[in-house]
Short mmCIF file of C-alpha atoms and ligand atoms in Angstrom, two decimals:
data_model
loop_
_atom_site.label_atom_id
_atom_site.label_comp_id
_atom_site.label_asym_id
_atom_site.label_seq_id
_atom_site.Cartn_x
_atom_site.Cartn_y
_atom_site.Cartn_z
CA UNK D 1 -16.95 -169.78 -91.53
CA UNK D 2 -16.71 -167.27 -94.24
CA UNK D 3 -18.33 -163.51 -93.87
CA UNK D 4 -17.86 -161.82 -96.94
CA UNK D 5 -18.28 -165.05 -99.79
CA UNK D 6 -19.03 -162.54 -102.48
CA UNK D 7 -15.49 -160.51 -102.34
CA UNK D 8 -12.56 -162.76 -103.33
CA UNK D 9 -8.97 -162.21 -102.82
CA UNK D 10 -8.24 -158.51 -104.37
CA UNK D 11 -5.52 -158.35 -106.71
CA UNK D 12 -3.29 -156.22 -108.94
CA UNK D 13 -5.03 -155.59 -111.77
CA UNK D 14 -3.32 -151.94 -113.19
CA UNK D 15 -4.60 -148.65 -113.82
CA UNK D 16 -7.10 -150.06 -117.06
CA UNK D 17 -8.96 -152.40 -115.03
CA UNK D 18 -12.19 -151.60 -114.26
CA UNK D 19 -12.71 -153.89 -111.63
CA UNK D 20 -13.59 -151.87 -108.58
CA UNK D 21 -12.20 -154.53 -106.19
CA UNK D 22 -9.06 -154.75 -107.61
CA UNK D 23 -5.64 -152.63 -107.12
CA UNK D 24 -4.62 -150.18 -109.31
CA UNK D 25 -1.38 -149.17 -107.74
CA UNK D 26 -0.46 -151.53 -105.24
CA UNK D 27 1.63 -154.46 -106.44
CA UNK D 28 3.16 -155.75 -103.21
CA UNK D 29 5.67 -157.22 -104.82
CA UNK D 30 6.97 -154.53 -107.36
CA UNK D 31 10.38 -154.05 -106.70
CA UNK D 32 10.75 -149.71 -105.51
CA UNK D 33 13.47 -148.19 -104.50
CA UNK D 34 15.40 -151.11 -103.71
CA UNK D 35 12.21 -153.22 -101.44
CA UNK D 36 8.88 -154.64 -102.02
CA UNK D 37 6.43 -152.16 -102.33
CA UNK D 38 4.41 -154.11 -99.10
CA UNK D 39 7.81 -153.95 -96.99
CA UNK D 40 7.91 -150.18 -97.76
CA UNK D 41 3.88 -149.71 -97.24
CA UNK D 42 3.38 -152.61 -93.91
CA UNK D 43 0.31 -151.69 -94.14
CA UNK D 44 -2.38 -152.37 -91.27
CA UNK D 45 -5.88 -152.54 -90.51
CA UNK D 46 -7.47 -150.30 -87.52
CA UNK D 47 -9.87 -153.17 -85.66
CA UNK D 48 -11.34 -150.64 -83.79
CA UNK D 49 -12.80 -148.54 -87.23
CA UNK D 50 -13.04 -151.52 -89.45
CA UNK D 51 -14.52 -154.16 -86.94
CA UNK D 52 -16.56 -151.69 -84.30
CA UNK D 53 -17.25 -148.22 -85.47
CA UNK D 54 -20.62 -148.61 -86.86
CA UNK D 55 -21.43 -144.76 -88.37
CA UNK D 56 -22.75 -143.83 -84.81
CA UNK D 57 -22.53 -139.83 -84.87
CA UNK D 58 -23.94 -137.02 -82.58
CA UNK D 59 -26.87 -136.77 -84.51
CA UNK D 60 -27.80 -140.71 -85.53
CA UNK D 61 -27.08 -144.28 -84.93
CA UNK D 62 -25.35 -146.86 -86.66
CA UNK D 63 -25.68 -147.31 -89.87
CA UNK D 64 -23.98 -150.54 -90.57
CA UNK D 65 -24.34 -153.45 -88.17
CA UNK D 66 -21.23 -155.07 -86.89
CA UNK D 67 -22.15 -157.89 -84.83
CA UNK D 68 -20.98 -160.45 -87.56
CA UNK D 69 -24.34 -162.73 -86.72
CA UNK D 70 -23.89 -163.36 -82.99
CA UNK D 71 -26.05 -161.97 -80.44
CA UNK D 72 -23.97 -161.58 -77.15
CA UNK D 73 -20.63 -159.29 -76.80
CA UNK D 74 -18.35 -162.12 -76.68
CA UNK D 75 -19.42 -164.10 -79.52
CA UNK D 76 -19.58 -160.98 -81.31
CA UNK D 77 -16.10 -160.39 -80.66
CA UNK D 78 -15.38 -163.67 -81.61
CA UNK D 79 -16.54 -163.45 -84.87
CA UNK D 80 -14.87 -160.44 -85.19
CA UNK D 81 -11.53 -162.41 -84.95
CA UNK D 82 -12.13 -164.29 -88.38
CA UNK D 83 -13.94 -161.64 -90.23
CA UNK D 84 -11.36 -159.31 -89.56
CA UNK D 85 -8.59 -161.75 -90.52
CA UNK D 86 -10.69 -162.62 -93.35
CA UNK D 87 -10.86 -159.39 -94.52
CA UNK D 88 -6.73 -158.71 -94.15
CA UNK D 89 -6.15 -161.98 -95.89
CA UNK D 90 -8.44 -160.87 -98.64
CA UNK D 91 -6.76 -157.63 -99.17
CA UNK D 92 -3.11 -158.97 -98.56
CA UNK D 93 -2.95 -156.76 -95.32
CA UNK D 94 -0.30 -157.84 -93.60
CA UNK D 95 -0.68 -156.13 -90.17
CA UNK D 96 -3.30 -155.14 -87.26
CA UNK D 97 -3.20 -152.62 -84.40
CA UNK D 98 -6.01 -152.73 -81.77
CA UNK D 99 -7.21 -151.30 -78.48
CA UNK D 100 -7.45 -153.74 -75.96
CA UNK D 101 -11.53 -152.83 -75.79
CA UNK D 102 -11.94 -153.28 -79.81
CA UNK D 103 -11.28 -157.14 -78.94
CA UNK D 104 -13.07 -158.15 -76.01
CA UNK D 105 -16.54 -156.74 -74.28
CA UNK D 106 -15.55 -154.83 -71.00
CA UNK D 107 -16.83 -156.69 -68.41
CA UNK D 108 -18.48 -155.57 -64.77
CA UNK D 109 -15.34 -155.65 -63.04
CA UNK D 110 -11.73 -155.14 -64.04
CA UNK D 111 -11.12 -158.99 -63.51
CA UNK D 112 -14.37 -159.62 -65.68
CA UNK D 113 -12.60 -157.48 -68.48
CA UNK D 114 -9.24 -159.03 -68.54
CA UNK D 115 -11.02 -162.99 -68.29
CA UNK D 116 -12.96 -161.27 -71.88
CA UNK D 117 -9.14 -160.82 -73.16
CA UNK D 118 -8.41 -164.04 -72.12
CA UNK D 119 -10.95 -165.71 -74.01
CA UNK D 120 -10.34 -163.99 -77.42
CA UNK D 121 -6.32 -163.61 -77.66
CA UNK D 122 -5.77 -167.09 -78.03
CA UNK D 123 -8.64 -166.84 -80.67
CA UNK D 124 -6.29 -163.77 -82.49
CA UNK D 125 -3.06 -165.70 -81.95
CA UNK D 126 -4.32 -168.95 -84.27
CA UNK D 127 -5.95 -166.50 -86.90
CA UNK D 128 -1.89 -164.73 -86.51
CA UNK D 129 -0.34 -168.16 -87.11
CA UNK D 130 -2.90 -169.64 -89.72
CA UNK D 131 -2.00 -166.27 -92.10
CA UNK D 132 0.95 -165.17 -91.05
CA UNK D 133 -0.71 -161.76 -90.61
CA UNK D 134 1.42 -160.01 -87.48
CA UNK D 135 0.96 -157.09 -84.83
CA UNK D 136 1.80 -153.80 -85.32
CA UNK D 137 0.61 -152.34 -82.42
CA UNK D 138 -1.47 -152.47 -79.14
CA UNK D 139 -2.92 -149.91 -77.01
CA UNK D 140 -5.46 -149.66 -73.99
CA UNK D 141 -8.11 -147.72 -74.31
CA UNK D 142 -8.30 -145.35 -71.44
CA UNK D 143 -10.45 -142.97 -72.43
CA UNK D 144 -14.29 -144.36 -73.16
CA UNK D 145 -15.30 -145.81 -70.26
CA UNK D 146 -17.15 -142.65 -67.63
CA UNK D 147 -14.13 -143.42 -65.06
CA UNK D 148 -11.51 -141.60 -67.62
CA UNK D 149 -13.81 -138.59 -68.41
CA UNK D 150 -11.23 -136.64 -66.25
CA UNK D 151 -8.27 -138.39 -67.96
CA UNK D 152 -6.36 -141.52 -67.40
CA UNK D 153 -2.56 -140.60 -66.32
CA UNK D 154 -3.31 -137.12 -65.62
CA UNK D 155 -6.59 -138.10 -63.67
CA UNK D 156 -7.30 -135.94 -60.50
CA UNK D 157 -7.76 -139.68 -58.92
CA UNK D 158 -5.13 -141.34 -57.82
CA UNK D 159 -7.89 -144.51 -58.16
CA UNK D 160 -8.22 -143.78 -61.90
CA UNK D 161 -4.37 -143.57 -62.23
CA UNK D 162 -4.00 -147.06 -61.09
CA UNK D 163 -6.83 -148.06 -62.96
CA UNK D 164 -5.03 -147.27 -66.40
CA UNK D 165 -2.19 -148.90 -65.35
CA UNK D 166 -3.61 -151.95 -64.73
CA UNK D 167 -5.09 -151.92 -67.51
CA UNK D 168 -1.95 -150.82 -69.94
CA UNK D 169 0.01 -153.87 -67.99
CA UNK D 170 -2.97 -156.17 -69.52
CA UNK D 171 -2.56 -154.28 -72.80
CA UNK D 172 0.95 -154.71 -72.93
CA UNK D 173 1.05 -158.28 -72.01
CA UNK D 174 -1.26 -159.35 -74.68
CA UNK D 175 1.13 -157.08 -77.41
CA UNK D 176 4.03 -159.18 -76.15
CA UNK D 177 2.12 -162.42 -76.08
CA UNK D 178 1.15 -161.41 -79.78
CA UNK D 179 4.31 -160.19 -81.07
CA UNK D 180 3.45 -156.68 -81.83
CA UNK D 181 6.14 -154.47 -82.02
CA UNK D 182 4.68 -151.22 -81.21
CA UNK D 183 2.69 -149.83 -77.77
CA UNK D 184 0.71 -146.51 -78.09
CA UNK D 185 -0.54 -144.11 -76.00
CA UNK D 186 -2.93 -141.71 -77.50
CA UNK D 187 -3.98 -139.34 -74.67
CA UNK D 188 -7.82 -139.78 -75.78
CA UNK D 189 -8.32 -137.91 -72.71
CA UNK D 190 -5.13 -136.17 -71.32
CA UNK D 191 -5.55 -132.88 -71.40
CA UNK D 192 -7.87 -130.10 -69.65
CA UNK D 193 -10.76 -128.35 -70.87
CA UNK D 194 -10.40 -125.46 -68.30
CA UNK D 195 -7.25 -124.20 -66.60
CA UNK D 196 -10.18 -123.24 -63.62
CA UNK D 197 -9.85 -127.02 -62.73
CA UNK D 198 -6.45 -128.29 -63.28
CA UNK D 199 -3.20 -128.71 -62.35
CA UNK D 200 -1.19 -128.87 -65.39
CA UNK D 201 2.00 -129.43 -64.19
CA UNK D 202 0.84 -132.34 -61.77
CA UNK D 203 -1.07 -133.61 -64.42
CA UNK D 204 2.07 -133.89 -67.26
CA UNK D 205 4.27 -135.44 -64.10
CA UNK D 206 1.60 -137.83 -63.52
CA UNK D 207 1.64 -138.92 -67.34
CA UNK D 208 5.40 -139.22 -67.12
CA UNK D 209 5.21 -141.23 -64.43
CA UNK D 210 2.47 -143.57 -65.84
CA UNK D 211 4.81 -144.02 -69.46
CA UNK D 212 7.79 -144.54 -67.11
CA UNK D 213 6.16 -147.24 -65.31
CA UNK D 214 5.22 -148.80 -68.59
CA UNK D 215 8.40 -148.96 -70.06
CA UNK D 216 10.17 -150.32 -67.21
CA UNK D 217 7.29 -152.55 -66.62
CA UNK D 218 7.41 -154.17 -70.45
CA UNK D 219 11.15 -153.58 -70.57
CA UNK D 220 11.04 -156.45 -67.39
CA UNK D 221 9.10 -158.77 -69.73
CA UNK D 222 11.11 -158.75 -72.65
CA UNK D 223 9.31 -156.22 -74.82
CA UNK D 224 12.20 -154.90 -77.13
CA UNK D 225 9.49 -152.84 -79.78
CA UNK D 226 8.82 -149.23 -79.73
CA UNK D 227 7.10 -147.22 -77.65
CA UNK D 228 4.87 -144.52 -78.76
CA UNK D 229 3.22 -141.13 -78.20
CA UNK D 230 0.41 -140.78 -81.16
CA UNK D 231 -0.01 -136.36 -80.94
CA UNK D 232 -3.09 -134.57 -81.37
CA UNK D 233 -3.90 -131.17 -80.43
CA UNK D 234 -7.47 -131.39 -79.24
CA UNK D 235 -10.79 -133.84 -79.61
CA UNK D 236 -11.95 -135.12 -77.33
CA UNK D 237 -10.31 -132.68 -74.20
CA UNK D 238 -10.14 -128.85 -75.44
CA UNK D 239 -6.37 -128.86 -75.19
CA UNK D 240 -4.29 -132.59 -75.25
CA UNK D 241 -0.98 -132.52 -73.56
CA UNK D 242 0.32 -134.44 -76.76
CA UNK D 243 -0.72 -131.51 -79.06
CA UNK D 244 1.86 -132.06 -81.84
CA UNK D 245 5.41 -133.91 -82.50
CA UNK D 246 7.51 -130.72 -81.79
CA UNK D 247 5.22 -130.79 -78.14
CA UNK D 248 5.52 -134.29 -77.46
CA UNK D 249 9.47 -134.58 -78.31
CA UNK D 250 9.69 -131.56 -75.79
CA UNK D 251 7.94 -133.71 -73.03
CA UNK D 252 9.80 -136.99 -73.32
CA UNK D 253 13.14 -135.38 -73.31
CA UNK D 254 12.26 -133.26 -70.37
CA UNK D 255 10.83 -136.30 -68.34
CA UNK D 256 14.03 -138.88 -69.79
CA UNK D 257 11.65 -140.80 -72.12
CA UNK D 258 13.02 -139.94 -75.33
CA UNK D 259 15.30 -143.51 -75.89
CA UNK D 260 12.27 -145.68 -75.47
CA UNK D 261 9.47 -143.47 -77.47
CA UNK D 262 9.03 -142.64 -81.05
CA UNK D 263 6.15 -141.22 -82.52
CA UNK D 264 3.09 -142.21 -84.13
CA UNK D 265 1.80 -139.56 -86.49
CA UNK D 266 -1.25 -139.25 -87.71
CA UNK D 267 -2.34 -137.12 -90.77
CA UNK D 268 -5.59 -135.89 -89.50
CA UNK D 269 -3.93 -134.88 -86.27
CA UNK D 270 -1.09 -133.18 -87.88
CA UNK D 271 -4.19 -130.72 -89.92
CA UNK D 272 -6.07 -130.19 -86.77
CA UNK D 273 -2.51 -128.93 -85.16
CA UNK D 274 -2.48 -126.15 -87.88
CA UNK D 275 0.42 -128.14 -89.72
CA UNK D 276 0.89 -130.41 -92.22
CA UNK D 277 1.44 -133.90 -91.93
CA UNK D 278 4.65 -133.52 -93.65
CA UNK D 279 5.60 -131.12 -91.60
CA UNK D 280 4.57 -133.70 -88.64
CA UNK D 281 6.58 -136.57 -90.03
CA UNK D 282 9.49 -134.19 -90.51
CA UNK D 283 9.66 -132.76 -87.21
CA UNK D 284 9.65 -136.22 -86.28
CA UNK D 285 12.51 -137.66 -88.36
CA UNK D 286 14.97 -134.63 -87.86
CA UNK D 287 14.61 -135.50 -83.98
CA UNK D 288 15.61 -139.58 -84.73
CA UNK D 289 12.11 -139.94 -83.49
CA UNK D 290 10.17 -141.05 -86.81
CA UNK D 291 7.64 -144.48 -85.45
CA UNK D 292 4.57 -145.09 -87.07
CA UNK D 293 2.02 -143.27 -89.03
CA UNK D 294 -1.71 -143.25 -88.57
CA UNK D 295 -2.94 -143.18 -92.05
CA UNK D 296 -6.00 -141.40 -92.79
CA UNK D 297 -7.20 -137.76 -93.73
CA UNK D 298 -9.96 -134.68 -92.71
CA UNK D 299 -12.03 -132.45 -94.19
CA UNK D 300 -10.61 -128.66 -94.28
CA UNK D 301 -14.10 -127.55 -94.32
CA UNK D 302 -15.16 -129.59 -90.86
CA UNK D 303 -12.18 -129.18 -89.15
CA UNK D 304 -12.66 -132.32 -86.89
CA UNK D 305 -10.82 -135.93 -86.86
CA UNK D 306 -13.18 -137.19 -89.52
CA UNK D 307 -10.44 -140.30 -89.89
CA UNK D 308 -11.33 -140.50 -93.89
CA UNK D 309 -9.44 -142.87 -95.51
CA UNK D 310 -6.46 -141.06 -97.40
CA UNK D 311 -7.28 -140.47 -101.06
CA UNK D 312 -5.44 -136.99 -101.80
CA UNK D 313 -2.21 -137.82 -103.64
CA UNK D 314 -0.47 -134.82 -102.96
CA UNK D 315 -0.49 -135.71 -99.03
CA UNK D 316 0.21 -139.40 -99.95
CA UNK D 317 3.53 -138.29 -101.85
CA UNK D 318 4.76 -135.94 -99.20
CA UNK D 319 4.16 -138.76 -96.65
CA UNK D 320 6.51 -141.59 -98.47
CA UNK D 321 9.11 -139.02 -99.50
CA UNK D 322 9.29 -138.15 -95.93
CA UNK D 323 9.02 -142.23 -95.36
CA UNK D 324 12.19 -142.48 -97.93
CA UNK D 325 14.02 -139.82 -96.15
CA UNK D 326 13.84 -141.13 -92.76
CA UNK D 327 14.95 -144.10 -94.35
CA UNK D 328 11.78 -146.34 -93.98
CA UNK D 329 9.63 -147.67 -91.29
CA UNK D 330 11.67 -150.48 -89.27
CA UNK D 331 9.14 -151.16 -86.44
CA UNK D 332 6.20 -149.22 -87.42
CA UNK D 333 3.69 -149.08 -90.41
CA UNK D 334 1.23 -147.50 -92.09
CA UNK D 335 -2.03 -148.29 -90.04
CA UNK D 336 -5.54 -147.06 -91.58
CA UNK D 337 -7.12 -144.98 -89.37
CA UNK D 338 -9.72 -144.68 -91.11
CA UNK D 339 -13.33 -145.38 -91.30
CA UNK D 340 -15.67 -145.68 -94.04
CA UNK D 341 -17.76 -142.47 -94.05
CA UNK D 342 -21.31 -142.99 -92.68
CA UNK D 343 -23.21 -143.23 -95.88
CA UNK D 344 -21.11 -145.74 -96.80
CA UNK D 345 -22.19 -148.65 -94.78
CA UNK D 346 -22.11 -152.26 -96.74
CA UNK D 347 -19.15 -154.52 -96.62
CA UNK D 348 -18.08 -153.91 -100.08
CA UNK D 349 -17.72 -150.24 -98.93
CA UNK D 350 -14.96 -151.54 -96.53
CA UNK D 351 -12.62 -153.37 -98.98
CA UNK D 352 -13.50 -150.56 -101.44
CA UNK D 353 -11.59 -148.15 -98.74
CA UNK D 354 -9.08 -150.16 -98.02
CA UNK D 355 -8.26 -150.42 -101.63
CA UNK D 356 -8.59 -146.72 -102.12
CA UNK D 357 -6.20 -145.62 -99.20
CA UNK D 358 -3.76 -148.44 -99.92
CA UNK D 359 -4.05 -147.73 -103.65
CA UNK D 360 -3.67 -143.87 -102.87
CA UNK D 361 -0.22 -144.64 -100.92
CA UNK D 362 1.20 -147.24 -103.22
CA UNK D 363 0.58 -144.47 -105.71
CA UNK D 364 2.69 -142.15 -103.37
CA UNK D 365 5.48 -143.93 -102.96
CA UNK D 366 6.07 -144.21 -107.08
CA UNK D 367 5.33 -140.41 -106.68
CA UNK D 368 8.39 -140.76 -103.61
CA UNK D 369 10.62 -142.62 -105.82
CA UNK D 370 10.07 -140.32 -108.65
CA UNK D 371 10.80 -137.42 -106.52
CA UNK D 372 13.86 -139.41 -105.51
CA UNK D 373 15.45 -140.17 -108.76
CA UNK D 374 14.35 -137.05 -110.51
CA UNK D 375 16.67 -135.59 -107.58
CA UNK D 376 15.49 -131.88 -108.41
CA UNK D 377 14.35 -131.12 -105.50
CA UNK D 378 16.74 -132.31 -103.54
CA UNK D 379 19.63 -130.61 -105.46
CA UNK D 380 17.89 -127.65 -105.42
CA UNK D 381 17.40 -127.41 -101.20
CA UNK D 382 21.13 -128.90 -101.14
CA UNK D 383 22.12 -125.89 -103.42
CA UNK D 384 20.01 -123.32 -101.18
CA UNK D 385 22.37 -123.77 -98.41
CA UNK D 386 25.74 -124.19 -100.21
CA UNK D 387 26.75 -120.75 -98.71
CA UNK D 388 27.77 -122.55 -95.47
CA UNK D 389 30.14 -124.85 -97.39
CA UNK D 390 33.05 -122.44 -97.75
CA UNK D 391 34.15 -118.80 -96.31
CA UNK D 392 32.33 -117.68 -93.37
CA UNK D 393 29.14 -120.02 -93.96
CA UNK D 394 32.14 -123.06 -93.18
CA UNK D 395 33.32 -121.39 -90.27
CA UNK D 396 29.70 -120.55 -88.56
CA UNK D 397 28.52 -124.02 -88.98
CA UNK D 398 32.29 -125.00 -87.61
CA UNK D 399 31.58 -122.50 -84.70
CA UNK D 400 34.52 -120.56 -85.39
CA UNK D 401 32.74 -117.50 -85.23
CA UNK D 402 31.65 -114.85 -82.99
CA UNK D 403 29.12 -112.37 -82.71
CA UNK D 404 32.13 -109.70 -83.39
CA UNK D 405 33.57 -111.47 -86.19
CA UNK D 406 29.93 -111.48 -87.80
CA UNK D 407 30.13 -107.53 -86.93
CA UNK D 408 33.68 -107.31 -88.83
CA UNK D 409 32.42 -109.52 -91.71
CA UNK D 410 29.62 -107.63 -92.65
CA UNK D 411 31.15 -104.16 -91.61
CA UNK D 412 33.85 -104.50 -95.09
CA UNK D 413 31.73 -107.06 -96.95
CA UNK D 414 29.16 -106.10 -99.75
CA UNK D 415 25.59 -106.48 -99.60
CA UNK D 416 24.15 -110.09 -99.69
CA UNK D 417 21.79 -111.17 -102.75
CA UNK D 418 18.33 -112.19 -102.14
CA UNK D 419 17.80 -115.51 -104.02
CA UNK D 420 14.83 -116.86 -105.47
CA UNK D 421 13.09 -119.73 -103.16
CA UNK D 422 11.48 -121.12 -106.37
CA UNK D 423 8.18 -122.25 -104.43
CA UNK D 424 5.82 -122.23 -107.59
CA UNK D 425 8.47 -123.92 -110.00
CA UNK D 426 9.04 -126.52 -107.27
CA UNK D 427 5.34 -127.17 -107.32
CA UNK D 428 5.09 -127.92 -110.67
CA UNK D 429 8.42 -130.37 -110.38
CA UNK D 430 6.14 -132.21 -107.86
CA UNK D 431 3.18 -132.04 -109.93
CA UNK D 432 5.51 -133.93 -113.07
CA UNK D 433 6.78 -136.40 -110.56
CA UNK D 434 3.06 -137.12 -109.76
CA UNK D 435 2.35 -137.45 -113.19
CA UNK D 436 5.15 -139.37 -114.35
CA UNK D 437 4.62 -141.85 -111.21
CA UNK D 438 1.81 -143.39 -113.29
CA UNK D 439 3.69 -143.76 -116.46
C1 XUL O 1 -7.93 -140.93 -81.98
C2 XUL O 1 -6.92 -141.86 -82.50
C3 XUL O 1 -6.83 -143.19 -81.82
C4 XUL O 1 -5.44 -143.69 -81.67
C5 XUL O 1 -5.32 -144.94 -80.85
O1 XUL O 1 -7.97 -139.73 -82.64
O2 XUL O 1 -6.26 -141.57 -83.46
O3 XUL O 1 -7.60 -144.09 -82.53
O4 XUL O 1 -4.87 -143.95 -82.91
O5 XUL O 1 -5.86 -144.80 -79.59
CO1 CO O 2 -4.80 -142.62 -84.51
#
């Protein structure tokens, strides 16, 4: 059974096309920087935006209907399985990442829940051998349902506690059973919204102790992927644990969980945090501790997680130059976190966002490649620091220095020169690598 008969396969077409389901950037198979452009990009698809979110806001209901023509939860999900596979084949998506409640209804009970899983994984796992489409990731979602409103790990119930990990042992087992290389926690709701209430060093121990259970738990079954912590600084608790990479990388070496975690950064998460997302993915990679990125963008002027898909090419170059420098994803990917905004609510408008975002970050990896062979930049930050090459810059970084030699140093030595940091010139090197990217 088809669901979308009027959108064919979408292809390559180049920047003079005007065919609005075609790509403009994104050749998969365009040789950059040494790899395919899709073994660079491993681009995913979000079930939970593109297969449930249906434009629901605080103020209205859906606008689109998702229910793919059944009329019951499970067949809906059901149908879900081959639209959603249908719609990765059709835009050569080679990856998925899901929430164990975007695939299956929750049931009454716990058991009820997991039998839902157990009807639609096997469903997944043809649709994953008929395309060759593959996991990137699995997660549990512990923090919809009324019993996490107080968190899941850092619940004030030890019932709730036990709860999420029965659930994140389900989640887990269906990842492994699927392939995925990639588990995520996103602490939807771990965090407090008033110090009055909570016990926030019990709480982060409690956490620890959940992740450590899950590691040694999928460790015992053979899961050799990644682990990861997805930051965010607040949405839907006031203040998340997880608030940003510099935050989380603090937290899993304190509690010993830094060799099984990486991180999974997401560019709207990285804004709310009052940073970048470069500056997110670089914190990351200095640490060894660059995952996965959650691909998507906000709105300055709404200063929620909007989850738009990524259009800005300035924030699409910064992310695969930072990609390039950590030396490329090896068990993570570029999943779209991202919806299609409210108003836009046909099916066309979905492959017409996909194909924007992944159009948006083909075109910033030519931008990262430019950046990379134009090697301007890079010679410039390399010349910056040349000071600590030779003389007493060699023997600081060499630790042959003390705070008395610095004294004696500077006490006979001449004043030092202030040199330029060239900001605005830089700027307009990356805005020539942007435009020569498309020539
Ligand atoms: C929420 C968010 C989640 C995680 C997975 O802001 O980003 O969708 O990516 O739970
Ligand atoms: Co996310």
């Amino acid at each position: 059974m088809k669901f979308f008969e009027n959108i064919g396969n979408i292809k390559y077409e180049g920047i003079d096309s005007d065919n609005m389901l075609s790509f403009k950037h994104y050749d998969k198979n365009k040789i950059v920087l040494g790899r395919k452009m899709s073994e660079h990009l491993k681009f995913a698809m979000s079930y939970w935006h593109t297969m449930c979110a249906g434009g629901k806001d605080m103020f209205g209901d859906d606008t689109i209907n998702k229910s793919f023509g059944a009329d019951n939860p499970l067949d809906t999900c059901k149908n879900k399985v081959f639209a959603g596979f249908e719609i990765m084949e059709k835009l050569g998506i080679e990856y998925f990442c899901f929430h164990d409640r975007d695939i299956a209804p929750e049931g009454a009970t716990f058991a009820e829940s997991s039998a839902n899983l157990d009807v639609i994984v096997p469903l997944i796992k043809s649709e994953m051998q008929r395309t060759g489409i593959k996991l990137l990731w699995g997660t549990a979602n512990c923090f919809a349902n009324p019993r996490f409103m107080s968190g899941a790990g850092t619940n004030p119930s030890s019932e709730v506690f036990a709860y999420a990990g029965a659930q994140i042992k389900k989640a887990l087992d269906i990842t492994v059973e699927l392939g995925g290389t990639g588990y995520v926690f996103w602490g939807g709701r771990e965090g407090y919204d008033t110090l009055l209430n909570t016990d926030m060093k019990f709480e982060q121990d409690n956490m620890a102790r959940l992740m450590k259970m899950t590691v040694e738990y999928g460790r015992s079954i053979g899961y050799e992927g990644d682990f990861y912590i997805e930051p965010k600084p607040k949405e839907p608790t006031k203040h998340q644990y997880d608030f940003d990479s510099a935050t989380v990388i603090g937290f899993l070496r304190h509690y010993g969980l830094d060799k099984d975690f990486k991180l999974n950064i997401e560019a709207n998460h990285a804004t709310l945090a009052g940073h970048t997302f470069n500056h997110e993915l670089r914190v990351a990679s200095d640490n060894g501790m660059f995952g996965s990125i959650d691909a998507n963008q906000g709105d300055m002027l709404l200063g929620w997680d909007t989850d738009q898909f990524p259009t800005n090419i300035y924030d699409t170059s910064l992310c695969m130059y930072e990609t390039i420098r950590a030396g490329g994803f090896t068990n993570g990917g570029l999943n779209f976190d991202s919806k299609a905004r409210r108003q836009s609510n046909s099916f066309e408008d979905i492959f017409l966002c996909y194909i924007a975002g992944m159009d948006s970050f083909a075109y910033g990896l030519l931008v990262a490649e430019q950046l990379v062979t134009d090697g301007r930049i890079d010679k410039f930050v390399e010349d910056r620091y040349s000071s600590y090459n030779s003389g007493i810059g060699k023997d600081i970084v060499d630790g042959k220095t003390s705070l008395l030699d610095l004294y004696n140093y500077t006490l006979n030595g001449v004043e030092p020169t202030t040199n330029s940091g060239r900001q605005e010139w830089l700027e307009s090197v990356l805005n020539d690598c942007i435009i020569k990217a498309g020539r």
